[in-house]
CSV table of C-alpha atoms in Angstrom, one decimal:
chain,number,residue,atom,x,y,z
A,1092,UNK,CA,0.0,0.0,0.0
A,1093,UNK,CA,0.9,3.8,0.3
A,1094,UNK,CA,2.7,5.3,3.2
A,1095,UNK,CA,0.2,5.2,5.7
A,1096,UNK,CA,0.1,2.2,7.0
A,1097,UNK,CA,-0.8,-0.4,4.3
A,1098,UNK,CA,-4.2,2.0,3.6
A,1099,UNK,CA,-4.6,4.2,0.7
A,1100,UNK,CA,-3.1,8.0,1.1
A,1101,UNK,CA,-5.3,9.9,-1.3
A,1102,UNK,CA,-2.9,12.5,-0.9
A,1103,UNK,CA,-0.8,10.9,-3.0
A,1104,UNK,CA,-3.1,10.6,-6.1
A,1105,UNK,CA,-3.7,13.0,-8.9
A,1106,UNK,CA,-6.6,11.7,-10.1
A,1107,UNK,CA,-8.1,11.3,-6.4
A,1108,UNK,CA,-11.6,12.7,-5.9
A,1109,UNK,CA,-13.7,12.6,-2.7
A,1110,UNK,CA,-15.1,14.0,0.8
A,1111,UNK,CA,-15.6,13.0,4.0
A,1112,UNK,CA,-18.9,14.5,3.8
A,1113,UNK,CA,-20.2,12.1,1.9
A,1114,UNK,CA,-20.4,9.1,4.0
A,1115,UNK,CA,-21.6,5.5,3.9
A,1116,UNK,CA,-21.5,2.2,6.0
A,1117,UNK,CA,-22.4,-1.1,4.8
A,1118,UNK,CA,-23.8,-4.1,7.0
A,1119,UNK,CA,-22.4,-8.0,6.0
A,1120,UNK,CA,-24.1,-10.7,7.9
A,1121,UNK,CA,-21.2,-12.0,9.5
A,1122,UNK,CA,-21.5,-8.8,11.5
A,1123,UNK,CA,-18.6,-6.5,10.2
A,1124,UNK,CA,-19.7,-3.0,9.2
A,1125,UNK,CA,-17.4,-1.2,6.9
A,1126,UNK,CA,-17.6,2.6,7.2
A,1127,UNK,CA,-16.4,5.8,5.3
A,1128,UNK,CA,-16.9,7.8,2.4
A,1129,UNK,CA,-17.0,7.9,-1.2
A,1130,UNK,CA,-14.3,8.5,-3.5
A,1131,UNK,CA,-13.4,8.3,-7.1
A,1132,UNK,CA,-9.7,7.7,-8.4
A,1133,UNK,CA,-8.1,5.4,-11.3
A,1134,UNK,CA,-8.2,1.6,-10.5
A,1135,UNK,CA,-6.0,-0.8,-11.9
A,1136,UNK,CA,-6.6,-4.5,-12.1
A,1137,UNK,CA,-3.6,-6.9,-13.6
A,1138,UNK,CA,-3.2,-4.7,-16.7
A,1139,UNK,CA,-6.4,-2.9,-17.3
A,1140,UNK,CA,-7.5,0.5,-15.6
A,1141,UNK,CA,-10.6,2.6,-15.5
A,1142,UNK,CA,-11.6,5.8,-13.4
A,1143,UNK,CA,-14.4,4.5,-11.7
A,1144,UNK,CA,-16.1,5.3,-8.0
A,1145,UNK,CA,-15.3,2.9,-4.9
A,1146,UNK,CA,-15.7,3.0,-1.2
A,1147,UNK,CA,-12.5,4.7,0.7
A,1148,UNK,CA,-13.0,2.9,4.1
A,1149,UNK,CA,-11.9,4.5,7.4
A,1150,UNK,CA,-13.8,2.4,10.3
A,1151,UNK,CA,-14.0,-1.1,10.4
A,1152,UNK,CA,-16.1,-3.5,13.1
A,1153,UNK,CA,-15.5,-6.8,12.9
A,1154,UNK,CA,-13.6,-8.9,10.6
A,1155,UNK,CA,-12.0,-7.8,7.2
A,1156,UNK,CA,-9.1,-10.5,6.2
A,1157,UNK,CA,-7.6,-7.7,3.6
A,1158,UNK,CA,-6.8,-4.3,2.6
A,1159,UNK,CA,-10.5,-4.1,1.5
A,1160,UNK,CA,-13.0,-5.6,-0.3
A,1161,UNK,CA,-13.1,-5.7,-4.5
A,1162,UNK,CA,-16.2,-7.7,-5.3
A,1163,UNK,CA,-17.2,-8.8,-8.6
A,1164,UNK,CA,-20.5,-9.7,-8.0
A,1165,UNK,CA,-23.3,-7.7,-10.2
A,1166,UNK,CA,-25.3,-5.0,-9.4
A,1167,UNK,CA,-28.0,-5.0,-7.3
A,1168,UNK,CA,-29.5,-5.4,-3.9
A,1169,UNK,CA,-32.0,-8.5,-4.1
A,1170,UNK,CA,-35.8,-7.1,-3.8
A,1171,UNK,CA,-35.1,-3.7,-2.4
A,1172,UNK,CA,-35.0,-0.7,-4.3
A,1173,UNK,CA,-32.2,1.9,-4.6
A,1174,UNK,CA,-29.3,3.3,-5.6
A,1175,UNK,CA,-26.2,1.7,-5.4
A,1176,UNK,CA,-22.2,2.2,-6.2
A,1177,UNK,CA,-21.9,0.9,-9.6
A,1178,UNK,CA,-20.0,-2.4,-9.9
A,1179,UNK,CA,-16.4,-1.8,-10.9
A,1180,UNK,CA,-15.9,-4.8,-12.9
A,1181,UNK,CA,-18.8,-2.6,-14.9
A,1182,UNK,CA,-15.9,0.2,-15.4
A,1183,UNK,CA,-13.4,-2.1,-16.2
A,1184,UNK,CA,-14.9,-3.7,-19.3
A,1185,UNK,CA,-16.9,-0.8,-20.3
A,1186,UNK,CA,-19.5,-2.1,-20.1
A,1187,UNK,CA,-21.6,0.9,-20.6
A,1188,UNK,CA,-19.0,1.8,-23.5
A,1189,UNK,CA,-18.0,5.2,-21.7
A,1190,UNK,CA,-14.7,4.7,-20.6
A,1191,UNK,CA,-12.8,7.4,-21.8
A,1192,UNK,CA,-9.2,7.8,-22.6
A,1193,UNK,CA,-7.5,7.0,-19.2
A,1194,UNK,CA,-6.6,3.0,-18.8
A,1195,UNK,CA,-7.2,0.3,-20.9
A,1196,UNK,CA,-10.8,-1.6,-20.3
A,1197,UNK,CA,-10.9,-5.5,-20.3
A,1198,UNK,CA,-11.7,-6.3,-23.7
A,1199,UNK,CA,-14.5,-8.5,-23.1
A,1200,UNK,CA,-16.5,-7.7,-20.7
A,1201,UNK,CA,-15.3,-11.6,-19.2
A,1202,UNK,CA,-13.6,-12.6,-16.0
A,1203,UNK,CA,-13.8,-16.4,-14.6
A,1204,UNK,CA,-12.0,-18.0,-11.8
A,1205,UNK,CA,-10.7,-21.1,-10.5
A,1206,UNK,CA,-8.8,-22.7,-7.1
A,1207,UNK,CA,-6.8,-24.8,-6.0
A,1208,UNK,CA,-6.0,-25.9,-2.2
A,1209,UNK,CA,-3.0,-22.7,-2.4
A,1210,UNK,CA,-4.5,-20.2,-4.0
A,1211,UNK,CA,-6.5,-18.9,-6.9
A,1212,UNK,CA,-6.6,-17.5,-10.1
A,1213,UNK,CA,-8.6,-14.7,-11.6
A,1214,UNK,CA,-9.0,-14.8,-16.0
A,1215,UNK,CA,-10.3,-10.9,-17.1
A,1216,UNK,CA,-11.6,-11.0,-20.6
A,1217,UNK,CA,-11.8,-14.7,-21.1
A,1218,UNK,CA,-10.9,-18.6,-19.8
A,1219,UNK,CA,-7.9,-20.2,-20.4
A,1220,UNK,CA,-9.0,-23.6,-22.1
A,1221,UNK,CA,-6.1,-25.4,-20.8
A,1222,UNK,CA,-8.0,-25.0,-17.5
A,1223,UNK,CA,-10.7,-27.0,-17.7
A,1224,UNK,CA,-11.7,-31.1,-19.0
A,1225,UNK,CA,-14.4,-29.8,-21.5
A,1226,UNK,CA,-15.7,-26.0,-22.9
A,1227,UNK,CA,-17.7,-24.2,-20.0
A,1228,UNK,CA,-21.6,-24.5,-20.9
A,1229,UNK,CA,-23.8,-21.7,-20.3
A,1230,UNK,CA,-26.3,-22.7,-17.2
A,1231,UNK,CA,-29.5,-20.7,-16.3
A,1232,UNK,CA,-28.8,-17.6,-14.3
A,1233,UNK,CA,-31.5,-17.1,-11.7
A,1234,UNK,CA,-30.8,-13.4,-10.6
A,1235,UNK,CA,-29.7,-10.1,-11.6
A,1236,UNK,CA,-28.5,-9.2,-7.9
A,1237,UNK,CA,-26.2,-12.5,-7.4
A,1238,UNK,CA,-24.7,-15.3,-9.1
A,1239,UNK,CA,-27.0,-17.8,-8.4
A,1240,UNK,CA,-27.3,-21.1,-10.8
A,1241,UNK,CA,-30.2,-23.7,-10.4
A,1242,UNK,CA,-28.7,-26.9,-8.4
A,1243,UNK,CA,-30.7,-29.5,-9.7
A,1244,UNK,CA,-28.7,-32.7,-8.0
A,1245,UNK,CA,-26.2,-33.0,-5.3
A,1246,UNK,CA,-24.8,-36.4,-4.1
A,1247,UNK,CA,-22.4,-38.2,-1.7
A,1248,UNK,CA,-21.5,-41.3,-3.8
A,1249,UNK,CA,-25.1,-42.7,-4.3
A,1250,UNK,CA,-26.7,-41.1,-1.2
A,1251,UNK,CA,-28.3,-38.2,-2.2
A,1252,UNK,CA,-28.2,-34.7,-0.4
A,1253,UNK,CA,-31.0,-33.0,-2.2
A,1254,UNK,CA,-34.4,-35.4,-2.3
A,1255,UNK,CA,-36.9,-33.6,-4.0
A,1256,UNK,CA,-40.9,-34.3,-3.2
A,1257,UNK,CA,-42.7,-36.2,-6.3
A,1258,UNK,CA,-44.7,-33.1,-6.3
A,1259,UNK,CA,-41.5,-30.7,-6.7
A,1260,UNK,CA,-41.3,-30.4,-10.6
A,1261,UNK,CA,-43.3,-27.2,-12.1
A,1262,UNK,CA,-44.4,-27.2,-15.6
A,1263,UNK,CA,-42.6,-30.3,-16.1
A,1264,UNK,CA,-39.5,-28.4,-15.5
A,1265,UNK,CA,-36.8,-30.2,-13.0
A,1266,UNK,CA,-36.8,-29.2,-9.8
A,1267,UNK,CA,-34.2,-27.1,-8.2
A,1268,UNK,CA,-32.5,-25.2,-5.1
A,1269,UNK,CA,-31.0,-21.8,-5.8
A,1270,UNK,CA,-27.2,-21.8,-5.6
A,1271,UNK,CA,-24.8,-18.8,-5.3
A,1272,UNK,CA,-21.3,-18.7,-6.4
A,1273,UNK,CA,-19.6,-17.3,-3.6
A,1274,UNK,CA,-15.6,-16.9,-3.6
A,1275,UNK,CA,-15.8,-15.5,0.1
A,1276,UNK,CA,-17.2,-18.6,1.4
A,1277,UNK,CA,-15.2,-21.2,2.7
A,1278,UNK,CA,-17.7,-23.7,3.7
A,1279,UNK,CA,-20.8,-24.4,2.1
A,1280,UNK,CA,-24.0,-23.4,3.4
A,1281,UNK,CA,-27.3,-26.1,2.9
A,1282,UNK,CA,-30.6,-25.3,4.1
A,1283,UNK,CA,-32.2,-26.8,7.0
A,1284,UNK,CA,-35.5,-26.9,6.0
A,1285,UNK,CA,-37.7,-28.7,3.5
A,1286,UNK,CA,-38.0,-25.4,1.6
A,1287,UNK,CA,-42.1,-25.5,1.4
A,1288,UNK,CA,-42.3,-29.3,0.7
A,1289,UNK,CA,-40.2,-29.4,-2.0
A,1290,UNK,CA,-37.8,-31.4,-0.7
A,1291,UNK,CA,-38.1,-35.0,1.6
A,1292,UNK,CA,-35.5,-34.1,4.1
A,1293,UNK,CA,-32.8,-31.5,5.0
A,1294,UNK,CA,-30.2,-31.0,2.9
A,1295,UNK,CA,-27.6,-30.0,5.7
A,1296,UNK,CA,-29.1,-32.8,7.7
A,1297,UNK,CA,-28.6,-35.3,4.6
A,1298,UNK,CA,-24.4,-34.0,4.7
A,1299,UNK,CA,-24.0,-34.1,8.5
A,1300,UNK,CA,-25.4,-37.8,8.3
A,1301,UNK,CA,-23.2,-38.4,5.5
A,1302,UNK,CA,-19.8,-37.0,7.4
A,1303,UNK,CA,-20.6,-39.0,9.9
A,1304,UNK,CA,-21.3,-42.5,8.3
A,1305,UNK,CA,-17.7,-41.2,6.4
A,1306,UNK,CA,-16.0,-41.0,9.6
A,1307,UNK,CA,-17.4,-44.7,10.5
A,1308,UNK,CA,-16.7,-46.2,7.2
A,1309,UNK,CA,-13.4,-44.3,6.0
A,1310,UNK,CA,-15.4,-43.6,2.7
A,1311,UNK,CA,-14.7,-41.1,0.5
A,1312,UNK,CA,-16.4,-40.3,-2.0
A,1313,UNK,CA,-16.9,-37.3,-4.0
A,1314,UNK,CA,-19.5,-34.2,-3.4
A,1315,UNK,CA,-21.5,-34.3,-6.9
A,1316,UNK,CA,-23.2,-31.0,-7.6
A,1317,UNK,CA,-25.6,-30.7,-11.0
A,1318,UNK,CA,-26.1,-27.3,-12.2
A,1319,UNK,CA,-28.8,-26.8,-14.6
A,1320,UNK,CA,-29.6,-30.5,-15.4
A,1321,UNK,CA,-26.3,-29.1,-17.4
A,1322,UNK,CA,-22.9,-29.5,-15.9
A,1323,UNK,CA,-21.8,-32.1,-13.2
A,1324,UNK,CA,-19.1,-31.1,-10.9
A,1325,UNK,CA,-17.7,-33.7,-8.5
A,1326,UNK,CA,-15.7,-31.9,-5.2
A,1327,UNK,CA,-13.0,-34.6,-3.9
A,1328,UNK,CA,-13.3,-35.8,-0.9
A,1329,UNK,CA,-9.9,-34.2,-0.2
A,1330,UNK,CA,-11.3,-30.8,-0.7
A,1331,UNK,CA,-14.7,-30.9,0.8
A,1332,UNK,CA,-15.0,-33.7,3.7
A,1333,UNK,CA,-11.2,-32.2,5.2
A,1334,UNK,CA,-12.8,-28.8,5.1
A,1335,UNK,CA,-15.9,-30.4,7.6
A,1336,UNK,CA,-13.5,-31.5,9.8
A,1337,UNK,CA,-11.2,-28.7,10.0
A,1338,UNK,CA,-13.9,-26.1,10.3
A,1339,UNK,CA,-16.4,-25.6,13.2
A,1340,UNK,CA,-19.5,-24.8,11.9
A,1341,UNK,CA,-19.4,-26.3,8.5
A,1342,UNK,CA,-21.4,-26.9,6.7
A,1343,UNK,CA,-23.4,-23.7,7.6
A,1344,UNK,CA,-27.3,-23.8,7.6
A,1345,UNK,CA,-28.6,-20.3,8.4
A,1346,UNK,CA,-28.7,-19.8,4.7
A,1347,UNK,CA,-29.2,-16.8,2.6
A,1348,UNK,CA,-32.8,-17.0,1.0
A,1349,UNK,CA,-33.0,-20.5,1.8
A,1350,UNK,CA,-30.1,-20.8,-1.2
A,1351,UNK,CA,-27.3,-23.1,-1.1
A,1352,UNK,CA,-24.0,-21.5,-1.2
A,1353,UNK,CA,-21.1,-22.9,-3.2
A,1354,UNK,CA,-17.7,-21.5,-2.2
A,1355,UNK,CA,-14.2,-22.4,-1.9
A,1356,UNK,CA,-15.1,-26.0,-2.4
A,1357,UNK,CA,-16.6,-26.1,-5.6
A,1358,UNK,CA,-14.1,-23.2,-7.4
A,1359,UNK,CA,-11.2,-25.8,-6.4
A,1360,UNK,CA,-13.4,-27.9,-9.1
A,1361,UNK,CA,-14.7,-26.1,-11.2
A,1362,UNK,CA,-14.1,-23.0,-13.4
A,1363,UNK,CA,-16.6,-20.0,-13.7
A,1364,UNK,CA,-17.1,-17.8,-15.8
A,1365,UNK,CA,-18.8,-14.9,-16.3
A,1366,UNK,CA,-20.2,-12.8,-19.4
A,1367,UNK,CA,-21.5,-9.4,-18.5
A,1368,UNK,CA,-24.4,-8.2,-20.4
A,1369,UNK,CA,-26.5,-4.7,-20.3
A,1370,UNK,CA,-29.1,-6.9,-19.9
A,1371,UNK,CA,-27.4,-8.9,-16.8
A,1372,UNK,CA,-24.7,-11.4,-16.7
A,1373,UNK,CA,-24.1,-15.1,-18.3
A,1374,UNK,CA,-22.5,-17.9,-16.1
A,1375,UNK,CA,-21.0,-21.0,-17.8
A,1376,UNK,CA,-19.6,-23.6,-16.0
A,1377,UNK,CA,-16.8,-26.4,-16.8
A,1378,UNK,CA,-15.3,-29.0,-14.3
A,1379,UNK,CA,-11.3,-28.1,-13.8
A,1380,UNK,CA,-8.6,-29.8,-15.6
A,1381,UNK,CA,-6.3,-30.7,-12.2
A,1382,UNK,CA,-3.3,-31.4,-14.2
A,1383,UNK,CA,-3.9,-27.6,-14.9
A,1384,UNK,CA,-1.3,-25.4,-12.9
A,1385,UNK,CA,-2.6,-22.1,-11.5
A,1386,UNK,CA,-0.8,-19.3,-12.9
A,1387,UNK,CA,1.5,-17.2,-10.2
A,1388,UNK,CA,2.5,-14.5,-11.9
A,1389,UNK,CA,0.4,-12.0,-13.6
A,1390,UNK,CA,0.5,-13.1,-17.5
A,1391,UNK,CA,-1.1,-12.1,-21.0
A,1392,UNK,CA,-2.8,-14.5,-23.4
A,1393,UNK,CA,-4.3,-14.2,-26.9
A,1394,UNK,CA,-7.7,-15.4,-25.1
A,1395,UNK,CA,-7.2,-13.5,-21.7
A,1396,UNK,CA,-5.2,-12.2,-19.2
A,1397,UNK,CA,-4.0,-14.3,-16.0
A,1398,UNK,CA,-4.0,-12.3,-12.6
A,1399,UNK,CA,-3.0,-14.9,-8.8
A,1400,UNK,CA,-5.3,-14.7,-6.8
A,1401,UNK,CA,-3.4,-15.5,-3.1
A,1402,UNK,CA,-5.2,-17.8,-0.5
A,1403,UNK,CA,-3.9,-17.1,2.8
A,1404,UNK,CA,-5.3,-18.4,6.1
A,1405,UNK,CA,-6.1,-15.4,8.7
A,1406,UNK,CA,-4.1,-15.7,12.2
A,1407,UNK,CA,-7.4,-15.0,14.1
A,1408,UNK,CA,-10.2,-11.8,13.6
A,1409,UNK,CA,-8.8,-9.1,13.8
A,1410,UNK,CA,-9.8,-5.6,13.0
A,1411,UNK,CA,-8.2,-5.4,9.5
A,1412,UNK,CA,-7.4,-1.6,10.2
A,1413,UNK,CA,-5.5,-1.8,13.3
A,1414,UNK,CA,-3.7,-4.9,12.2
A,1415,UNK,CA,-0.5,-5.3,9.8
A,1416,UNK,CA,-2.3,-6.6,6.7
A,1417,UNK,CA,0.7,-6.9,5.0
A,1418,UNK,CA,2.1,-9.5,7.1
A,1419,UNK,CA,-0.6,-11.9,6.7
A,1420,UNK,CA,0.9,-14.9,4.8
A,1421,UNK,CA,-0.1,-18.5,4.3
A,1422,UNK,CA,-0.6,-18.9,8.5
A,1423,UNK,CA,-2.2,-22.2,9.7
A,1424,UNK,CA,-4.4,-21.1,12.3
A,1425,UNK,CA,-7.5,-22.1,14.7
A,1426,UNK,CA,-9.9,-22.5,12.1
A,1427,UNK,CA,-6.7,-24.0,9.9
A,1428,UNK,CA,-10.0,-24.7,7.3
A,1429,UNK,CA,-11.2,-20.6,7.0
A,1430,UNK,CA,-9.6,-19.0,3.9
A,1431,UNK,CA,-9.4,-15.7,2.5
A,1432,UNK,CA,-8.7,-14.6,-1.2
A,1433,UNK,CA,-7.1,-11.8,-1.8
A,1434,UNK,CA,-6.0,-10.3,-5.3
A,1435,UNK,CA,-3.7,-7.4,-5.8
A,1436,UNK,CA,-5.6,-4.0,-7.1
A,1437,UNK,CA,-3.6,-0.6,-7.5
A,1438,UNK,CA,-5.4,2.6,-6.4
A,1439,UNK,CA,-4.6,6.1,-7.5
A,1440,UNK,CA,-1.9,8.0,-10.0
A,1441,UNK,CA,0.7,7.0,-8.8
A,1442,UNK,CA,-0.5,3.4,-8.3
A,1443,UNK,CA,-0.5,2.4,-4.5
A,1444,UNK,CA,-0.4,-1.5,-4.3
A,1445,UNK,CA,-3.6,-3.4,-2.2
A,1446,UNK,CA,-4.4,-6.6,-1.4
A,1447,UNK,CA,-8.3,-7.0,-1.8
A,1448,UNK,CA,-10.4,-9.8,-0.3
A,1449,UNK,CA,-11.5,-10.9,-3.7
A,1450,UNK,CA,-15.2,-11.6,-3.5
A,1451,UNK,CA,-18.1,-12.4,-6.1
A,1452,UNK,CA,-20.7,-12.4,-3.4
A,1453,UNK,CA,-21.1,-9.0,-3.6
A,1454,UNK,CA,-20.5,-5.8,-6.1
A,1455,UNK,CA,-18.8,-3.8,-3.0
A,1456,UNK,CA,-15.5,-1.9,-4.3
A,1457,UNK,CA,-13.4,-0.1,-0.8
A,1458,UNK,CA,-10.1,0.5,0.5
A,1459,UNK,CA,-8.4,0.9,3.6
A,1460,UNK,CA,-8.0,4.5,3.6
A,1461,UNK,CA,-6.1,6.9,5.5
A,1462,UNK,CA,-8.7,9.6,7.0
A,1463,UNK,CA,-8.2,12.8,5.3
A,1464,UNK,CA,-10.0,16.5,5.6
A,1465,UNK,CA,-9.4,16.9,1.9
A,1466,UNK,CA,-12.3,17.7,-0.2
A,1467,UNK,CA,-11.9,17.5,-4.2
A,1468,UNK,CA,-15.4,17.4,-6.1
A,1469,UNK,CA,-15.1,20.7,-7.9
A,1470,UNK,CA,-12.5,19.9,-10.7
A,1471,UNK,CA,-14.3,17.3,-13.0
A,1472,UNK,CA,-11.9,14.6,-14.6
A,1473,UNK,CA,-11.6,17.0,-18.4
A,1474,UNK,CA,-11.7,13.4,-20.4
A,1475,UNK,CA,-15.5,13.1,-19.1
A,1476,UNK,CA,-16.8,16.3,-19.1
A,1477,UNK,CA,-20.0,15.0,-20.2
A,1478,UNK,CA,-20.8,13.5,-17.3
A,1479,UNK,CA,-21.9,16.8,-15.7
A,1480,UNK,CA,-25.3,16.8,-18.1
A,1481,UNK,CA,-26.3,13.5,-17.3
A,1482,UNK,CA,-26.1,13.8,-13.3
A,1483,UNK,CA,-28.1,17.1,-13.3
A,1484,UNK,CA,-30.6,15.6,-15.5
A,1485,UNK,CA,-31.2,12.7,-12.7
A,1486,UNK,CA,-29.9,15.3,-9.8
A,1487,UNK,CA,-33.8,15.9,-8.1
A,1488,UNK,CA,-34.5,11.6,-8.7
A,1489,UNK,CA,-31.2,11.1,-6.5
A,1490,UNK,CA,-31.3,13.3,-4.1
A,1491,UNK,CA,-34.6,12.3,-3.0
A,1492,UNK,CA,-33.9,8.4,-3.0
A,1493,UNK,CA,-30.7,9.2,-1.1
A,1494,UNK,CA,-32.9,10.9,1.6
A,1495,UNK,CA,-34.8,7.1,2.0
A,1496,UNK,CA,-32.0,5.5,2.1
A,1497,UNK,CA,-30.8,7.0,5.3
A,1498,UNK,CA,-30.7,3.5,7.1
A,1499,UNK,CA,-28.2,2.3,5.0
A,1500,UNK,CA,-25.9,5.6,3.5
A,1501,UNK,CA,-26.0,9.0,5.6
A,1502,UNK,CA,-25.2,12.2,3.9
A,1503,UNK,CA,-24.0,15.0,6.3
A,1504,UNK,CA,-24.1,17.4,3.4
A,1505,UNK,CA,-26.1,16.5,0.1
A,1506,UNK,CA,-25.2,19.6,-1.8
A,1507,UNK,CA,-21.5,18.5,-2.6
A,1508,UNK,CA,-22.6,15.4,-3.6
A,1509,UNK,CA,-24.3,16.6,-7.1
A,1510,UNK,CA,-20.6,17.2,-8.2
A,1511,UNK,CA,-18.8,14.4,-6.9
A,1512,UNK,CA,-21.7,12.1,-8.8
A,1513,UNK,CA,-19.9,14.1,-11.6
A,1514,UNK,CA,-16.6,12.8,-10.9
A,1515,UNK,CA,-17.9,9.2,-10.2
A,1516,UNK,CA,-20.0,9.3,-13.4
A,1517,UNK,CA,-16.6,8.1,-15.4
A,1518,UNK,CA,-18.2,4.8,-16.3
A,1519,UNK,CA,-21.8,4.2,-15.9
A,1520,UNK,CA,-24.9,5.7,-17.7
A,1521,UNK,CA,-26.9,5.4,-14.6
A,1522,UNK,CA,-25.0,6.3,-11.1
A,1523,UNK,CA,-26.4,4.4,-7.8
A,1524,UNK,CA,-24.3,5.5,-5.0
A,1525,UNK,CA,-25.8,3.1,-2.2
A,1526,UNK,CA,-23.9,0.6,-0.4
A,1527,UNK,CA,-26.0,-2.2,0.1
A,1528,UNK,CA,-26.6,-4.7,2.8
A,1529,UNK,CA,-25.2,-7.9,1.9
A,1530,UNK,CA,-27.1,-10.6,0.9
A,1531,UNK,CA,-24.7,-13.5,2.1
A,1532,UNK,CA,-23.3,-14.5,5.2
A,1533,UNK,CA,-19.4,-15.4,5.5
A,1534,UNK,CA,-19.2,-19.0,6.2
């Protein structure tokens, strides 16, 4: 990071744009609450770069295993309402084609990612097909707000975790269980319930039952997931039943939604990827080649571009802004099995060098940052003037949807905010600047 401490020193930026007037604080379910204010500055991602609007964190309660948070998930807040900071993968490939003539977009608006037990790997603009057994295939995508896929099987050898009712199917279509792809999980989550009577017994019941009968019988066998009627991905026993062990709490069953959660297990099998549309976003799903060695060194390829993605194992919780970020390594701790990605993002002109919890359960984009008095909205970036008609134009729709959503993003002084919108307005057609509550819980 900059000087000040491993947190961002938006003193040190040019391009830097911001106030502590303008504040936020966003809620996950494990508990941690991130707070501080919103900022706009050039972000840089393996080699491609975009201005684009982000979250500069001051106050952190709870845990945060990196120098901040750069998730990848979509845009959106499930079924409430509101504005919201737009995704930055959404600046990086331009996707709303108004990137402008700083940085160099991702030229497909692509990414996909895969595991392994040491760390990860993070494809922008494509997939490497060295990586996987067979081409990824496109599975149904069941939200706009998450990555959720429809889970139509899941297995322990020939015992099945998900028993659906006779009655389940609708319209003759198969029956399913909503699943979200969820990088920042380690464990996976399986509801406790019969979900309305479409299912015969509990899914997390059906594992724990399994685990145990493992434990009795030293079997082994592999956790098969369906997606879609579509793709089958088998989790080694390796991967999925050590992780039980290891981990208190695993697998988890306060689910989000009543969805199952697929995390860390199933990226260590599979590869994801994901096409981002105006319209929303395409997953497609392929089982990992595991002869296929995980890039660990950034790398450019005629189909994409290669960025690590490091897996390191947190020494306990800590409060991520007290504590020396930098010095987390690869540290076996209590709970040896709880993980944390983190993928290096540079902040500002002159870059300043982050580790970022990476994380495709939500569209949340901050920093560690120093806390400053500056205040920088009146000079507009000159390579997007335009910006400046488009936010007065939805200036009197914001400002009263930003009063609503009080709760969730406090402004101690709205009238600045009209110009920094301005600023932040490098990349998308329509600017949301509300930190939502996050939909998942950190297993």
């Amino acid at each position: 990071g900059g000087e000040g401490g491993g947190r961002f020193e938006t003193r040190l930026s040019s391009l830097w744009r911001g106030s502590e007037e303008l504040r936020f604080k966003t809620l996950y379910a494990s508990g941690t609450a991130l707070k501080g204010f919103i900022c706009s500055d050039l972000i840089t991602v393996g080699r491609y770069a975009s201005l684009a609007p982000f979250g500069c964190i001051t106050d952190v309660e709870g845990i945060l295993d990196g120098q901040g948070v750069a998730g990848f998930g979509p845009a959106g807040h499930g079924e409430r309402k509101g504005f919201e900071l737009p995704p930055v993968f959404k600046a990086l490939a331009n996707v709303s084609g108004e990137h402008g003539s700083l940085g160099v977009p991702v030229p497909h608006p692509t990414f996909s990612f895969l595991c392994d037990e040491k760390g990860g790997e993070l494809q922008l603009g494509g997939f490497d097909a060295s990586a996987v057994s067979s081409p990824p295939l496109p599975v149904a995508s069941l939200s706009t707000t998450s990555y959720v896929v429809p889970i139509t099987a899941m297995s322990v050898g020939r015992t099945k975790v998900l028993e659906f009712a006779a009655n389940a199917s609708h319209h003759g279509q198969r029956p399913f269980v909503g699943g979200i792809l969820d990088s920042g999980a380690t464990c996976v989550c399986l509801p406790d319930e019969l979900l309305g009577g479409k299912l015969t017994k509990s899914p997390w019941r059906a594992l724990t039952d399994i685990v145990g009968k493992s434990a009795d019988a030293a079997r082994r066998d592999a956790l098969s997931v369906e997606i879609d009627g579509a793709v089958k991905i088998d989790i080694p026993a390796s991967v999925w039943l050590d992780s039980v062990k290891d981990l208190r709490g695993c697998p988890a069953r306060q689910c989000p939604h009543s969805d199952i959660v697929l995390g860390d297990w199933f990226f260590q099998a599979a590869l994801v990827k994901i096409d981002w549309r105006q319209d929303g976003v395409g997953i497609s799903i392929a089982s990992r080649n595991l002869s296929y060695a995980l890039k660990t060194q950034a790398s450019s390829h005629p189909s994409h571009s290669s960025l690590p993605v490091s897996k390191v194992y947190p020494p306990q919780p800590p409060n991520a802004y007290d504590a020396a970020v930098s010095t987390l390594d690869r540290v076996v701790l209590e709970d040896k099995g709880r993980v944390a990605l983190l993928v290096p993002v540079d902040i500002g002109w002159p870059p300043q060098r982050f580790q970022l919890v990476f994380d495709t359960g939500s569209s949340f984009f901050g920093v560690l940052t120093v806390p400053t008095n500056r205040v920088l909205l009146g000079k507009l970036h000159n390579t997007h003037h335009e910006a400046r008609d488009r936010v007065h134009k939805m200036h009197a729709a914001f400002q009263a949807k930003a009063v609503e959503d009080t709760e969730h993003l406090s402004f101690s002084s709205p009238g600045p905010l009209v110009i920094l919108v301005g600023v932040a307005m490098v990349t998308s057609v329509v600017l949301s600047v509300w930190v939502r509550r996050r939909r998942r819980r950190v297993f």
